[in-house]
Coordinates of C-alpha atoms in Angstrom, one line a residue:
M10 CA 0.0 0.0 0.0
S11 CA 2.8 2.4 0.9
K12 CA 4.5 1.7 -2.4
G13 CA 1.3 2.4 -4.2
Y14 CA 1.0 5.8 -2.7
L15 CA 4.6 6.6 -3.6
Q16 CA 4.0 5.5 -7.2
I17 CA 1.1 8.0 -7.6
D18 CA 3.0 10.8 -5.9
A19 CA 0.7 10.7 -2.8
F20 CA 3.6 11.3 -0.5
R21 CA 1.6 12.8 2.5
E22 CA -0.8 9.9 2.4
C23 CA 2.1 7.4 2.4
V24 CA 3.5 9.1 5.6
E25 CA 0.1 9.2 7.3
L26 CA -0.4 5.5 6.5
F27 CA 3.0 4.7 8.2
R28 CA 1.9 6.7 11.3
D29 CA -1.3 4.7 11.4
L30 CA 0.7 1.5 11.3
M31 CA 2.9 2.7 14.2
R32 CA -0.2 3.6 16.3
E33 CA -1.5 0.1 15.8
N34 CA 1.9 -1.4 16.8
V35 CA 2.5 -2.9 13.4
N36 CA 6.2 -3.6 13.0
P37 CA 7.7 -2.2 9.7
N38 CA 10.2 -4.2 7.7
C39 CA 13.3 -3.2 5.7
Y40 CA 11.1 -2.6 2.6
T41 CA 8.5 -0.4 4.2
L42 CA 11.0 2.1 5.7
P43 CA 12.8 3.1 2.5
V44 CA 9.4 3.8 0.8
V45 CA 8.3 6.1 3.7
L46 CA 11.7 7.8 3.7
K47 CA 11.4 8.6 0.0
S48 CA 7.9 10.0 0.6
C49 CA 9.3 12.2 3.5
C50 CA 12.0 13.5 1.2
K51 CA 9.6 14.2 -1.7
S52 CA 7.1 16.0 0.6
L53 CA 9.9 17.9 2.5
G54 CA 8.8 16.1 5.7
W55 CA 12.1 16.4 7.5
K56 CA 10.6 15.9 11.0
E57 CA 8.7 12.8 9.9
G58 CA 11.8 11.4 8.3
E59 CA 13.7 11.7 11.6
E60 CA 10.9 9.8 13.2
V61 CA 11.3 7.0 10.6
H62 CA 15.0 7.0 11.3
C63 CA 14.2 6.5 15.0
V64 CA 12.0 3.5 14.1
A65 CA 14.8 2.1 12.0
V66 CA 17.2 2.3 15.0
K67 CA 14.7 0.8 17.4
N68 CA 14.0 -2.1 15.0
G69 CA 17.7 -2.7 14.1
F70 CA 17.5 -1.7 10.5
V71 CA 20.1 1.1 10.4
S72 CA 22.8 -1.3 9.3
N73 CA 20.6 -2.7 6.5
T74 CA 22.1 -1.6 3.1
Y75 CA 18.7 -0.8 1.6
V76 CA 17.5 1.3 4.6
G77 CA 20.9 2.9 5.1
T78 CA 21.1 4.0 1.5
N79 CA 17.7 5.7 1.7
L80 CA 18.7 7.4 4.9
I81 CA 21.7 8.8 3.1
E82 CA 19.4 10.1 0.3
F83 CA 16.9 11.5 2.8
Y84 CA 19.5 13.5 4.9
S85 CA 21.3 14.6 1.7
G86 CA 18.0 16.0 0.4
A87 CA 17.6 17.8 3.7
G88 CA 21.0 19.4 3.3
R89 CA 22.3 17.6 6.4
V90 CA 25.2 15.8 4.8
A91 CA 26.9 15.1 8.2
C92 CA 23.9 13.0 9.2
A93 CA 24.0 11.3 5.8
Y94 CA 27.6 10.4 6.4
R95 CA 26.8 9.0 9.8
A96 CA 24.2 6.8 8.3
F97 CA 26.8 5.7 5.7
T98 CA 29.3 4.7 8.4
E99 CA 26.7 2.8 10.4
M100 CA 26.0 0.4 7.4
V101 CA 27.6 -3.0 7.8
D102 CA 27.7 -3.9 4.1
R103 CA 28.1 -1.0 1.7
N104 CA 27.6 -1.7 -1.9
V105 CA 28.3 0.5 -5.0
V106 CA 24.8 2.0 -4.7
S107 CA 25.5 3.1 -1.1
W108 CA 28.8 4.7 -2.2
T109 CA 27.2 6.4 -5.1
A110 CA 24.4 7.8 -2.9
M111 CA 26.9 9.2 -0.4
I112 CA 29.0 10.8 -3.2
A113 CA 25.8 12.2 -4.8
G114 CA 24.9 13.7 -1.4
Y115 CA 28.2 15.5 -1.3
V116 CA 27.8 16.7 -4.8
A117 CA 24.2 17.9 -4.2
N118 CA 25.5 19.9 -1.2
R119 CA 28.4 21.4 -3.1
D120 CA 31.1 19.5 -1.1
L121 CA 33.0 18.4 -4.2
V122 CA 36.3 17.8 -2.4
S123 CA 34.7 15.2 0.0
A124 CA 33.0 13.7 -3.0
R125 CA 36.3 13.1 -4.8
R126 CA 37.9 11.8 -1.5
L127 CA 35.2 9.2 -1.1
F128 CA 35.3 8.2 -4.8
D129 CA 39.1 7.5 -4.4
L130 CA 38.2 5.2 -1.4
A131 CA 35.4 3.3 -3.1
P132 CA 36.3 -0.4 -3.4
D133 CA 34.0 -0.9 -6.4
R134 CA 33.0 1.6 -9.0
D135 CA 30.4 1.0 -11.7
V136 CA 29.8 3.2 -14.7
V137 CA 27.2 5.2 -12.7
L138 CA 29.7 6.1 -10.1
W139 CA 32.3 7.1 -12.6
N140 CA 29.8 9.3 -14.4
R141 CA 28.9 10.9 -11.1
M142 CA 32.5 11.8 -10.5
L143 CA 32.9 13.0 -14.0
T144 CA 30.1 15.5 -13.3
V145 CA 31.9 16.7 -10.1
H146 CA 35.0 17.8 -12.1
I147 CA 32.9 19.4 -14.8
E148 CA 31.0 21.4 -12.1
L149 CA 34.4 22.5 -10.7
G150 CA 35.4 23.7 -14.2
D151 CA 38.3 21.3 -14.2
M152 CA 38.0 19.8 -17.7
V153 CA 41.6 18.6 -17.6
E154 CA 40.9 16.3 -14.7
A155 CA 37.5 15.4 -16.1
K156 CA 39.1 14.3 -19.4
R157 CA 41.8 12.3 -17.4
L158 CA 39.0 10.6 -15.4
F159 CA 37.1 9.9 -18.6
D160 CA 40.2 8.2 -20.2
M161 CA 40.7 6.1 -17.0
M162 CA 37.2 4.7 -17.1
P163 CA 37.3 0.9 -17.6
C164 CA 34.0 1.0 -19.5
K165 CA 32.1 3.9 -20.8
D166 CA 28.4 4.2 -21.7
L167 CA 26.6 6.8 -23.8
M168 CA 26.0 8.8 -20.6
S169 CA 29.7 9.1 -20.1
Y170 CA 30.2 10.6 -23.5
N171 CA 27.2 12.9 -23.2
T172 CA 28.4 14.1 -19.7
L173 CA 31.9 15.0 -21.0
L174 CA 30.3 16.6 -24.2
N175 CA 28.2 18.9 -22.0
G176 CA 31.2 19.7 -19.9
Y177 CA 33.1 21.0 -23.0
A178 CA 30.0 22.9 -24.0
K179 CA 29.6 24.4 -20.5
N180 CA 33.2 25.5 -20.4
G181 CA 33.2 27.1 -23.9
D182 CA 35.4 24.5 -25.5
V183 CA 33.6 24.1 -28.8
E184 CA 36.5 22.4 -30.6
G185 CA 36.8 19.8 -27.8
C186 CA 33.1 19.3 -28.0
E187 CA 33.3 18.7 -31.7
R188 CA 36.2 16.3 -31.5
L189 CA 34.4 14.2 -28.9
F190 CA 31.1 14.2 -30.8
E191 CA 32.7 13.0 -34.0
S192 CA 34.5 10.2 -32.1
M193 CA 31.2 8.8 -30.7
R194 CA 30.0 5.6 -32.3
E195 CA 26.6 6.0 -30.8
R196 CA 24.6 9.2 -30.4
N197 CA 21.2 10.0 -29.1
H198 CA 19.3 13.3 -28.9
F199 CA 21.2 14.3 -25.7
S200 CA 24.4 14.0 -27.7
W201 CA 23.1 16.3 -30.5
N202 CA 21.7 18.7 -27.9
G203 CA 25.2 18.9 -26.3
L204 CA 26.8 19.9 -29.6
I205 CA 24.0 22.3 -30.6
G206 CA 24.0 23.7 -27.1
A207 CA 27.8 24.3 -27.3
Y208 CA 27.3 26.3 -30.6
A209 CA 24.4 28.2 -29.1
Q210 CA 26.2 29.1 -25.8
N211 CA 29.2 30.4 -27.8
G212 CA 27.2 32.6 -30.3
R213 CA 27.9 30.3 -33.2
F214 CA 24.3 30.4 -34.5
L215 CA 25.0 29.3 -38.1
E216 CA 26.6 26.1 -36.8
V217 CA 23.5 25.6 -34.7
L218 CA 21.4 25.5 -37.9
D219 CA 23.9 23.3 -39.7
A220 CA 24.0 20.8 -36.8
F221 CA 20.2 20.7 -36.7
R222 CA 20.0 20.0 -40.5
R223 CA 22.5 17.2 -40.0
M224 CA 20.6 15.7 -37.1
V225 CA 17.4 15.6 -39.0
K226 CA 18.9 14.3 -42.2
E227 CA 21.5 11.8 -41.0
T228 CA 20.2 10.2 -37.8
N229 CA 17.3 8.5 -36.2
A230 CA 17.8 10.7 -33.1
Q231 CA 14.5 12.7 -32.9
P232 CA 14.9 16.3 -31.7
N233 CA 13.2 17.1 -28.4
D234 CA 11.9 20.4 -27.0
A235 CA 15.4 21.4 -25.8
T236 CA 16.8 21.0 -29.3
L237 CA 14.0 23.0 -30.9
V238 CA 14.4 25.8 -28.3
H239 CA 18.1 26.1 -29.1
V240 CA 17.5 26.2 -32.8
L241 CA 14.6 28.7 -32.6
A242 CA 16.8 31.0 -30.5
A243 CA 19.5 30.8 -33.2
C244 CA 16.9 31.6 -35.9
A245 CA 15.9 34.6 -33.8
K246 CA 19.4 35.9 -33.5
L247 CA 20.1 35.5 -37.2
G248 CA 16.7 36.7 -38.3
D249 CA 16.4 33.5 -40.4
L250 CA 12.6 33.4 -40.8
D251 CA 12.5 30.6 -43.4
F252 CA 14.5 28.2 -41.2
G253 CA 12.4 29.2 -38.2
I254 CA 9.2 28.3 -40.1
K255 CA 10.8 24.9 -40.9
V256 CA 11.5 24.4 -37.3
H257 CA 7.9 25.2 -36.5
R258 CA 6.8 22.5 -38.9
H259 CA 9.3 20.1 -37.2
A260 CA 7.7 21.0 -33.8
E261 CA 4.3 20.1 -35.2
E262 CA 5.6 16.8 -36.7
Y263 CA 7.3 15.8 -33.4
G264 CA 4.4 16.7 -31.2
Y265 CA 5.9 19.8 -29.6
A266 CA 3.6 22.4 -31.2
R267 CA 1.8 22.9 -27.8
N268 CA 4.9 22.6 -25.6
V269 CA 5.2 25.8 -23.6
Y270 CA 9.0 26.0 -24.0
V271 CA 8.9 25.5 -27.7
C272 CA 6.0 28.0 -28.0
N273 CA 8.0 30.6 -26.1
G274 CA 10.8 30.1 -28.6
L275 CA 8.4 30.4 -31.5
I276 CA 7.0 33.7 -30.1
D277 CA 10.4 35.1 -29.7
M278 CA 11.6 33.9 -33.1
Y279 CA 8.5 35.3 -35.0
A280 CA 8.7 38.6 -33.1
K281 CA 12.4 39.1 -33.8
C282 CA 11.9 38.2 -37.5
G283 CA 9.2 40.8 -37.8
L284 CA 6.1 38.7 -37.9
K285 CA 4.2 40.1 -34.9
E286 CA 0.9 38.5 -35.9
H287 CA 2.4 35.0 -36.1
A288 CA 3.9 35.6 -32.6
I289 CA 0.5 36.6 -31.3
R290 CA -1.1 33.6 -32.9
V291 CA 1.3 31.2 -31.2
F292 CA 0.8 33.0 -27.9
E293 CA -3.0 32.7 -28.1
G294 CA -2.6 29.0 -28.8
V295 CA -0.7 28.3 -25.6
V296 CA -3.1 26.7 -23.2
E297 CA -1.0 26.9 -20.0
K298 CA 1.1 30.0 -20.3
D299 CA 4.0 30.4 -17.9
L300 CA 5.7 33.7 -16.9
I301 CA 8.2 33.4 -19.7
T302 CA 5.3 33.2 -22.2
W303 CA 3.8 36.4 -21.0
N304 CA 7.2 38.2 -20.8
T305 CA 8.1 37.1 -24.3
I306 CA 5.0 38.5 -25.9
I307 CA 5.0 41.7 -23.8
N308 CA 8.6 42.4 -24.8
A309 CA 7.9 41.5 -28.4
L310 CA 5.0 43.9 -28.7
A311 CA 7.1 46.6 -26.9
V312 CA 10.0 46.2 -29.3
H313 CA 7.7 46.5 -32.3
G314 CA 6.3 49.7 -31.0
N315 CA 2.9 48.2 -30.1
G316 CA 3.0 49.7 -26.6
G317 CA -0.7 49.8 -26.2
E318 CA -1.0 46.1 -27.0
A319 CA 1.8 45.3 -24.6
L320 CA 0.1 47.1 -21.7
S321 CA -3.2 45.3 -22.6
V322 CA -1.5 41.9 -22.4
F323 CA 0.1 42.9 -19.1
R324 CA -3.4 43.7 -17.7
K325 CA -4.6 40.3 -18.9
M326 CA -1.6 38.7 -17.3
R327 CA -2.5 40.2 -13.9
D328 CA -6.1 39.2 -14.3
C329 CA -4.9 35.6 -14.9
G330 CA -3.1 35.7 -11.5
E331 CA 0.4 35.6 -13.0
K332 CA 2.8 37.6 -10.9
P333 CA 5.2 39.8 -13.0
D334 CA 8.9 39.8 -12.5
G335 CA 11.7 42.2 -13.4
I336 CA 11.8 41.1 -17.0
T337 CA 8.1 41.9 -17.3
F338 CA 8.7 45.4 -16.2
I339 CA 11.5 45.9 -18.7
G340 CA 8.9 45.2 -21.4
I341 CA 6.3 47.4 -19.8
L342 CA 8.7 50.4 -19.3
S343 CA 9.9 50.0 -22.9
A344 CA 6.3 50.0 -24.1
C345 CA 5.6 53.2 -22.2
S346 CA 8.8 54.8 -23.6
H347 CA 7.9 54.0 -27.2
M348 CA 4.3 55.3 -26.7
G349 CA 5.4 58.4 -24.9
F350 CA 3.4 57.4 -21.8
V351 CA 5.8 59.1 -19.4
Q352 CA 3.5 59.3 -16.3
D353 CA 2.2 55.8 -16.8
G354 CA 5.8 54.5 -17.1
L355 CA 6.8 56.3 -13.9
A356 CA 3.7 54.8 -12.2
Y357 CA 4.6 51.3 -13.3
F358 CA 8.2 51.8 -12.2
H359 CA 7.1 52.8 -8.7
S360 CA 4.7 49.9 -8.6
M361 CA 7.7 47.5 -8.9
T362 CA 8.7 48.2 -5.3
D363 CA 5.3 49.4 -3.8
E364 CA 3.1 46.6 -5.2
Y365 CA 5.3 43.7 -6.2
A366 CA 8.4 44.1 -4.0
I367 CA 10.7 43.9 -7.0
Q368 CA 14.0 45.6 -6.5
P369 CA 14.8 47.6 -9.7
R370 CA 18.0 46.7 -11.5
I371 CA 20.1 48.9 -13.7
E372 CA 18.1 47.9 -16.8
H373 CA 14.9 49.3 -15.2
Y374 CA 16.7 52.6 -14.3
G375 CA 17.9 52.7 -17.9
C376 CA 14.3 52.3 -19.2
V377 CA 13.2 55.2 -17.0
V378 CA 16.0 57.4 -18.3
D379 CA 15.0 56.5 -21.9
L380 CA 11.3 57.1 -21.0
L381 CA 12.0 60.6 -19.7
A382 CA 14.6 61.5 -22.4
R383 CA 12.4 60.4 -25.3
G384 CA 9.5 62.4 -23.9
G385 CA 11.7 65.5 -23.9
H386 CA 12.1 65.7 -20.1
L387 CA 15.9 65.9 -20.3
E388 CA 16.2 67.9 -17.1
E389 CA 14.2 65.2 -15.2
A390 CA 16.2 62.5 -16.9
A391 CA 19.5 64.0 -15.7
E392 CA 18.2 64.5 -12.2
F393 CA 16.9 60.9 -12.1
I394 CA 20.4 59.7 -13.1
K395 CA 21.9 61.7 -10.2
S396 CA 19.4 60.2 -7.7
M397 CA 19.8 56.6 -8.7
P398 CA 21.3 54.1 -6.1
V399 CA 23.4 52.6 -8.9
E400 CA 26.1 54.1 -11.1
A401 CA 24.7 55.1 -14.6
D402 CA 26.1 53.1 -17.4
S403 CA 26.9 54.0 -21.0
V404 CA 23.5 52.9 -22.2
M405 CA 21.8 55.6 -20.1
W406 CA 24.1 58.4 -21.1
T407 CA 23.7 57.3 -24.8
A408 CA 19.9 57.5 -24.4
L409 CA 20.3 61.0 -23.1
L410 CA 22.7 61.9 -25.8
A411 CA 20.4 60.6 -28.5
A412 CA 17.4 62.5 -27.0
S413 CA 19.5 65.6 -26.8
R414 CA 20.0 65.4 -30.6
I415 CA 16.3 64.9 -31.3
H416 CA 15.3 67.8 -29.0
K417 CA 18.3 69.9 -29.9
K418 CA 19.5 70.3 -26.3
I419 CA 23.2 71.0 -26.7
K420 CA 23.8 71.3 -22.9
F421 CA 22.7 67.8 -22.2
A422 CA 24.5 66.4 -25.2
E423 CA 27.7 67.8 -23.9
L424 CA 27.0 66.5 -20.4
S425 CA 26.3 63.0 -21.8
L426 CA 29.5 63.0 -23.9
E427 CA 31.5 64.0 -20.9
R428 CA 30.2 61.0 -18.9
L429 CA 30.5 58.7 -21.9
I430 CA 34.2 59.6 -22.4
E431 CA 34.8 58.6 -18.7
L432 CA 33.1 55.3 -19.3
D433 CA 34.1 54.4 -22.8
P434 CA 36.7 57.0 -24.1
R435 CA 37.5 55.1 -27.4
N436 CA 33.9 54.6 -28.6
P437 CA 33.7 56.6 -31.8
A438 CA 29.9 56.5 -31.9
N439 CA 29.6 59.0 -29.0
Y440 CA 31.8 61.6 -30.8
V441 CA 29.9 61.1 -34.1
M442 CA 26.5 61.7 -32.3
L443 CA 27.7 64.9 -30.6
S444 CA 29.2 66.0 -33.9
N445 CA 25.8 65.6 -35.5
V446 CA 24.2 67.6 -32.7
Y447 CA 26.7 70.5 -33.4
G448 CA 26.3 70.2 -37.1
E449 CA 22.5 70.4 -37.0
A450 CA 22.8 73.4 -34.7
G451 CA 25.3 75.1 -37.1
K452 CA 28.1 75.1 -34.5
W453 CA 30.9 74.3 -36.8
E454 CA 33.8 75.3 -34.6
A455 CA 32.5 73.0 -31.8
R456 CA 32.0 70.3 -34.4
A457 CA 35.7 70.7 -35.5
R458 CA 36.8 70.4 -31.8
V459 CA 35.0 67.0 -31.6
K460 CA 36.8 65.9 -34.7
V461 CA 40.1 66.8 -33.1
A462 CA 39.2 65.1 -29.8
M463 CA 38.2 61.9 -31.7
R464 CA 41.4 61.9 -33.6
D465 CA 43.4 62.4 -30.4
T466 CA 41.9 59.4 -28.8
G467 CA 42.7 57.2 -31.8
S468 CA 39.0 56.3 -32.2
K469 CA 37.8 55.1 -35.6
K470 CA 34.2 54.7 -36.6
V471 CA 33.3 51.1 -37.1
P472 CA 31.6 50.5 -40.5
G473 CA 28.0 49.7 -40.4
W474 CA 26.9 46.3 -41.7
S475 CA 23.8 44.4 -42.7
S476 CA 23.1 40.7 -43.3
I477 CA 20.9 39.1 -45.9
Q478 CA 19.7 35.6 -46.4
M479 CA 20.7 34.0 -49.7
E480 CA 18.6 31.6 -51.8
D481 CA 20.8 28.7 -50.7
G482 CA 20.0 29.3 -47.1
G483 CA 23.3 31.0 -46.2
V484 CA 23.6 34.4 -44.7
A485 CA 25.9 37.0 -46.3
E486 CA 27.2 40.1 -44.5
F487 CA 27.7 43.5 -46.2
Y488 CA 29.8 46.2 -44.6
C489 CA 29.7 50.0 -45.4
F490 CA 32.2 50.9 -48.2
D491 CA 33.2 47.2 -48.4
E492 CA 34.6 46.3 -51.9
K493 CA 36.1 42.9 -51.0
H494 CA 33.3 40.9 -52.4
S495 CA 34.0 39.4 -55.9
R496 CA 30.8 40.9 -57.2
S497 CA 30.9 44.2 -55.4
E498 CA 30.5 46.2 -58.6
E499 CA 27.2 44.5 -59.3
I500 CA 26.1 44.9 -55.7
Y501 CA 26.7 48.7 -55.7
L502 CA 25.0 49.0 -59.1
T503 CA 21.9 47.3 -57.6
L504 CA 22.1 49.5 -54.5
R505 CA 22.2 52.6 -56.6
G506 CA 19.1 51.4 -58.5
L507 CA 17.3 50.7 -55.3
T508 CA 18.2 54.1 -54.0
K509 CA 16.8 55.8 -57.1
L510 CA 13.6 53.7 -56.8
L511 CA 13.1 54.8 -53.2
R512 CA 13.5 58.4 -54.1
L513 CA 10.9 58.0 -56.8
F514 CA 8.5 56.7 -54.2
G515 CA 9.1 59.8 -52.1
Y516 CA 11.5 58.4 -49.5
K517 CA 13.8 61.1 -48.1
F518 CA 17.2 60.0 -46.8
E519 CA 18.4 61.6 -43.6
E520 CA 21.2 64.0 -44.3
V521 CA 23.7 63.1 -41.6
M522 CA 27.2 64.6 -41.5
E523 CA 29.5 61.9 -40.2
L524 CA 33.2 61.9 -39.4
H525 CA 35.4 59.6 -41.5
F526 CA 39.1 59.3 -40.7
T527 CA 41.8 57.4 -42.4

């Protein structure tokens, strides 16, 4: 009966049944106690677990291997690793499962040194124990020792390879990850996820897509939700809508079209690729929305300038009982900034602490600076920066500098540049923006001084660049004034044609006087 409760996750009922048996003086056996201990651990019933331990002592079961191992797991789960070790030492016959449980307890409680010491003392080591120790060195960031341990293993299973693979990925060693992956005779979706994750974590998004293509084409390993989330994030970063749509089809094919994690990835991908309506459609189809779902659509709408819709979704979120977090308010404050809702934005900012007990981070302060600056309240923005409990970063001063140009406030532009030079003296964009402010105000001498200051710092303007998806699925990058491409003459001819066409349709190019230095 106790085991039945455990199997259906009725942990409290299992513990209560055990108490009823004790009241009726029914003696437990070495099979009942481990089941009750597992239920205590799952239900966080630490006091009840201690009572079970007392019963085990009273009935002479503490030396039993099965009971002792479960006591180790119980106390490890409670964070009382010293009690777990005492239970370990009281066992008469320790098997490899007992040793593994004790080592796992040390690992779970971040005592990795003791875990390695015990591993070295273990008389028998199966592949599970070796894999556990491999994880310890990876968590320590010691990939040299992890690789040495991996090479020492008398027998390795697929988990061994996947563990080391993820270790390389976690520590940013993409080449090591690739070498190990290619050496594997057997791979499952965890193996592919390790490789794809390594590419994703290190910003190699084109390789993410290539690996996914290869996974789908060459193997029987079916992608899971983690795979799809990585690939959708890469599509979002690259702006590769066509590939993102293919991944959406794969999600439907593999049964993940309603998976909340995949849906969150789809919302983000469609939003960043410019298809707001598709993002909304996916959002509306999510039955059980989590906080990330709400945050993703709110931020997507805010980025696309649909501040009113973002605020409407926020109200629905609150009506559904979902509590916002700091990320939610980044989207809300951005929405207010884009819509020019200065007073609403300030009210939302104050509600973070007053209503939701959320401590604002530097990103939130930055949003408020942008909100005030965009709205033309440059004096208030500068005062807000002074009153902040955190040091203003370059993003805030850049927002104030940009607003100074729009509202033609030279005083604040000069103040912003002064602070930006302190934070990032070699960034040419700051000088260029102030130069444009002076140029538009007709202050040519001041503009010339900026030119000299920029030259003296050794700053050079980084050429702008754009990317475009080719017919073969590849992504090409184009830099301003770049003539290295073999077909650059044709490219510039086409560009001139497009420029003429835009002018015919009435598009007016912004006349910006920029600084170019050789």
